[in-house]
XYZ file of C-alpha atoms in Angstrom:
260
model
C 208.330 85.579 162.773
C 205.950 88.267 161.429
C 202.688 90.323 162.907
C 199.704 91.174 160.670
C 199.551 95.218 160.759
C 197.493 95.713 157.710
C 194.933 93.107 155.691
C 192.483 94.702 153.472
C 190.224 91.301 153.552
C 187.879 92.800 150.045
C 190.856 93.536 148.377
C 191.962 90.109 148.786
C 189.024 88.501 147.850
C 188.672 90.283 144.799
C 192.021 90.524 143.722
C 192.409 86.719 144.006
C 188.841 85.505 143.050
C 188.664 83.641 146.518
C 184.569 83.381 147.390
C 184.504 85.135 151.220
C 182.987 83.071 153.516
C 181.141 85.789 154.513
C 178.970 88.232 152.613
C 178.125 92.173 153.662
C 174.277 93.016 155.296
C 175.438 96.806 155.435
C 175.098 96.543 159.405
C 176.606 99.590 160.839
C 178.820 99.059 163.728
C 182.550 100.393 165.389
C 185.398 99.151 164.933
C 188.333 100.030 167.829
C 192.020 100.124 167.277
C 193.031 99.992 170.641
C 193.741 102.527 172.769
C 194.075 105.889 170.331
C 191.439 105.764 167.253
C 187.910 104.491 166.598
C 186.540 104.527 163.491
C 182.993 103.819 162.056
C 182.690 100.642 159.615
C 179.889 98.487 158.500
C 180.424 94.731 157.938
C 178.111 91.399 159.456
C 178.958 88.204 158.204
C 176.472 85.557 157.535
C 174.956 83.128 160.037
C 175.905 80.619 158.117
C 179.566 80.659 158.222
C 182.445 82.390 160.182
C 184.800 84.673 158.582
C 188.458 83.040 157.802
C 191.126 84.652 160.350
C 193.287 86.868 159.045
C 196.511 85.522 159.275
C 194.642 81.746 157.736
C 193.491 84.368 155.010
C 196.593 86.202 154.472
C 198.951 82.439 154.034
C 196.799 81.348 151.921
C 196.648 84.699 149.701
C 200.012 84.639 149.660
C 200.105 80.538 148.387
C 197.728 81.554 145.527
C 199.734 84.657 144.827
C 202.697 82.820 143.909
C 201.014 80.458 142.065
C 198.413 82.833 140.053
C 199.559 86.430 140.254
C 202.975 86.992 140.270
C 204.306 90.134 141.541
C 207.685 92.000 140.946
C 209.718 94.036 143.005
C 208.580 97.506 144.349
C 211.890 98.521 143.457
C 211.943 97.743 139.236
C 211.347 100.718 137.138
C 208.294 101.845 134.857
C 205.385 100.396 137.047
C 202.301 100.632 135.838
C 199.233 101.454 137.496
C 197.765 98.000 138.848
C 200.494 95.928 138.520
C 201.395 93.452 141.355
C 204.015 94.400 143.773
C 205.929 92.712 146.769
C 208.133 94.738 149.244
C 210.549 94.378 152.210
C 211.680 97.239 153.880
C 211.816 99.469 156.844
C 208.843 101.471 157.029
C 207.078 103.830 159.151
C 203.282 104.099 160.061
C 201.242 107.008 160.569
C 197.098 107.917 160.793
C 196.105 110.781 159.426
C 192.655 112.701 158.164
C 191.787 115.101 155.947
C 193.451 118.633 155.532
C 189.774 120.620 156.336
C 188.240 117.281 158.449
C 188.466 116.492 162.169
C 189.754 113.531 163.847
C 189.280 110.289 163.910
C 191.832 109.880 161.269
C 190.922 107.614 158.658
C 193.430 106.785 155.817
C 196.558 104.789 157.033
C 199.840 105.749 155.738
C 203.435 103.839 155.011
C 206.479 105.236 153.978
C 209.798 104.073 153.603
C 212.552 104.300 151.063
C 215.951 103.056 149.368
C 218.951 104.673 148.533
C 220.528 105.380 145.522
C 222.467 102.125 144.069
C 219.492 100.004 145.694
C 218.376 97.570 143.015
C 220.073 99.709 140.360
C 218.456 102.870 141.587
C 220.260 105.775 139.590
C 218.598 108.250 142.658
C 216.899 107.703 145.738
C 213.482 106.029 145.739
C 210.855 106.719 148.087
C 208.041 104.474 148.695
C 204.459 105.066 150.267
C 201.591 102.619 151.255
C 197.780 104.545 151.225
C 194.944 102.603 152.606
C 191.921 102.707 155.157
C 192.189 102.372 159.110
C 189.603 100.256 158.904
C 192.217 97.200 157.887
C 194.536 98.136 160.463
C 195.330 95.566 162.916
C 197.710 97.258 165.171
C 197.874 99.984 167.616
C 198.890 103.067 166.052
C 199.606 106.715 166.570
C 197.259 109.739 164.584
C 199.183 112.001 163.425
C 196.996 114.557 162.524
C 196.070 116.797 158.977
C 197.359 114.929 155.746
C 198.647 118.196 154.782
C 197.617 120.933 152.583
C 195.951 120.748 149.282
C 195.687 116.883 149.795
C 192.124 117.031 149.491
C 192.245 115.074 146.368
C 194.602 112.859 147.210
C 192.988 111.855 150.332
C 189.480 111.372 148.178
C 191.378 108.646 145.890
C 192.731 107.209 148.697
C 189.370 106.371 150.404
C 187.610 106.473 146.759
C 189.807 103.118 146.016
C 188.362 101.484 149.317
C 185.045 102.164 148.285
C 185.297 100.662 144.771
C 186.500 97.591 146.386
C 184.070 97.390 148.496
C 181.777 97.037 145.917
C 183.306 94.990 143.866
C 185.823 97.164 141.007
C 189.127 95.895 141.586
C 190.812 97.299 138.762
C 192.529 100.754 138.671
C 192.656 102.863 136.001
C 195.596 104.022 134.362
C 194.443 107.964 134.986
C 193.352 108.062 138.376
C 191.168 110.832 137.491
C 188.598 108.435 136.331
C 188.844 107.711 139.705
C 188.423 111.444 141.577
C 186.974 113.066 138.144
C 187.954 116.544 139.616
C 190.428 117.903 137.222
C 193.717 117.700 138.496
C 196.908 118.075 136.810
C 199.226 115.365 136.839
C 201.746 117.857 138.385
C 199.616 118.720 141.442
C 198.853 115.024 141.706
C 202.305 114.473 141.983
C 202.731 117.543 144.414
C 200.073 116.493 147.006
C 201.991 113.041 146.847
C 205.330 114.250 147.566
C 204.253 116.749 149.856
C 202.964 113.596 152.566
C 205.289 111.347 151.833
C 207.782 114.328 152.739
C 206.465 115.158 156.272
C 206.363 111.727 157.107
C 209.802 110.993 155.702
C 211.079 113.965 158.197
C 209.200 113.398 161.066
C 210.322 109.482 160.862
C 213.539 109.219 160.951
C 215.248 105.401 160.638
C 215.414 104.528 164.077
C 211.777 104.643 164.213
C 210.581 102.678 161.649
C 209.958 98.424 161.571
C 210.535 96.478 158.759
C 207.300 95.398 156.878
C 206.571 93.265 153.955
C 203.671 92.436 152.073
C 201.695 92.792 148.448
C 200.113 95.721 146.962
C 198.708 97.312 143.995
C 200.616 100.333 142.310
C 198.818 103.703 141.916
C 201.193 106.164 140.731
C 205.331 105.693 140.313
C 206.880 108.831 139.457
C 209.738 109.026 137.894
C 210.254 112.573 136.179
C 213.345 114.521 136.643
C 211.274 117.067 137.764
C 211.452 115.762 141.118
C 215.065 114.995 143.449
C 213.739 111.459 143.609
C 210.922 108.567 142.351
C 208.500 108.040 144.538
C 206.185 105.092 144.204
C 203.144 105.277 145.738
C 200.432 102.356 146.315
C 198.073 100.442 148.320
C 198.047 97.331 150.220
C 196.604 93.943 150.178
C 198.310 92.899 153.448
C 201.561 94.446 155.602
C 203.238 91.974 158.352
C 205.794 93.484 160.579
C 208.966 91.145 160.572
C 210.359 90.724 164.120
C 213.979 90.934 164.118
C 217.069 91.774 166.634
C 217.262 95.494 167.836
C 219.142 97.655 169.859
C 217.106 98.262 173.563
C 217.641 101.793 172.333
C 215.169 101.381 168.716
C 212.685 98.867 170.737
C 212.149 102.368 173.216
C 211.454 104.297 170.200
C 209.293 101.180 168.294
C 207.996 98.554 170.606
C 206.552 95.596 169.178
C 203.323 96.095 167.048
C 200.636 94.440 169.250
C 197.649 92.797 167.048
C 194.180 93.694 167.296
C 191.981 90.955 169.436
C-alpha cells in the first residue's frame, strides 16, 4: 500500500515521451498544500480534455519505465549526471526557501541514507531528493532558510524545474551550464553537504517514512575529501510505503495525508 507524496507531472511527460492530455495557457493561479504552505503556480489544462490523475499517471510511468528506461539502484557507484535511478528507503521531508528569501518555502527536500556495508558501500552513503513544492502532494512541515551560501544551490534546484517546464529534459554533465555563475566544484559540493547535514541532524530515524520512487541524478560525490558519498538528485515521483510501526514512531510521523 503506498501514498503519492511527490509527482513532478512535466518531468514525467518529458522524460517518458507520453503526450499530456493537457497543455499549459500560462494562467496564473494558487496552489494550497494544506494547512502550512501556499505557493504560487501557473497551469490550466485544455477544455478539451481532463488531466490524467496522478496516481493513473504515476502506474503507468512506472509500466513504461520498466519497459523503456531502465533504472539502476541509487545505491551503485559512479552515477552519472542524468542517469535513471530507483530507490527504497527511509527518508525524511522538509520545505525550505532561500538563505536571503522569505517564506513560503519553495524547494522540497528528501534525505535519507545507508550505512556502510549497504550494497557494498565501503562508507556511509547519504542520499538527498531536490525538487519544487509545487509537486508536493502531502501535508508538510517548512522548515525554514536552506542554509548559508546555498544560494546557488537553491537556483539549480528551481533552475531544473524551469527547464522542464519548458521542455529541456536533459541535464548537463556540469551543472554550471545550468546556474552559469562560477562555482567551484568544491563549494558545489559544500552547499550540498551542508543541507543534507542539517536535515540529517535534525531528522533523526524515528522520524522518517519509507519512500520509493524514480529520479534523475544531479551530482554523486564520491571524493575522499568528504567522511561520506552523498548522492544528490531529483524526482519524477516519491510514494510513501505504509508499513507496521510502533504507536510510539506513528506520534512522531503520522500517515502522509494526500492532497484533494
Amino acid at each position: 500500500m503506498s501514498d503519492l507524496v511527490y509527482v513532478s507531472e512535466r518531468k514525467l511527460y518529458g522524460r517518458l515521451g507520453m503526450r499530456p492530455p493537457y497543455s499549459q495557457q500560462g494562467v496564473q493561479g494558487t496552489l494550497k498544500v494544506p494547512a502550512l504552505l501556499e505557493v504560487s503556480a501557473s497551469r490550466a489544462w485544455d477544455d478539451q480534455s481532463e488531466p490524467m490523475a496522478p496516481h493513473k499517471l504515476v502506474e503507468k510511468a512506472k509500466r513504461k519505465i520498466e519497459r523503456e528506461f531502465p533504472s539502476t539502484a541509487f545505491t551503485n557507484f559512479n552515477l552519472r549526471a542524468n542517469q535513471w535511478i530507483h530507490f527504497d528507503l527511509d527518508m525524511a521531508q522538509v520545505a525550505v526557501h532561500e538563505d536571503s528569501g522569505r517564506p513560503p518555502e519553495d524547494v522540497a527536500l528528501f534525505v535519507g541514507g545507508v550505512p556502510a556495508g549497504t550494497a557494498g558501500q565501503p562508507r556511509g552513503m547519504g542520499f538527498m531528493l531536490c525538487g519544487s513544492v509545487q509537486h508536493l502532494r502531502t501535508r508538510v512541515i517548512p522548515s525554514g532558510r536552506m542554509g548559508s551560501d546555498t544560494t546557488w544551490l537553491h537556483g539549480l534546484i528551481l533552475e531544473v524545474e524551469r527547464r522542464e517546464e519548458n521542455g529541456i529534459n536533459v541535464i548537463p554533465e556540469f551543472l554550471n551550464e545550468i546556474i552559469p555563475e562560477r562555482r567551484s566544484e568544491i563549494l558545489i559540493e559544500d552547499a550540498a553537504y551542508g543541507v543534507f547535514g542539517w536535515i540529517d541532524r535534525e531528522y533523526p530515524p524515528s522520524l522518517r517514512g519509507r519512500l520509493r520512487g524514480h529520479a534523475i541524478v544531479l551530482m554523486d560525490i564520491d571524493s575522499s575529501n568528504w567522511i561520506h558519498r552523498l548522492l544528490v538528485a531529483t524526482p519524477l515521483y516519491v510514494e510513501a510505503v505504509q508499513e507496521g510501526v510502533s504507536s510510539r514512531r506513528r506520534i512522531l510521523f503520522p500517515r502522509l495525508r494526500r492532497r484533494e
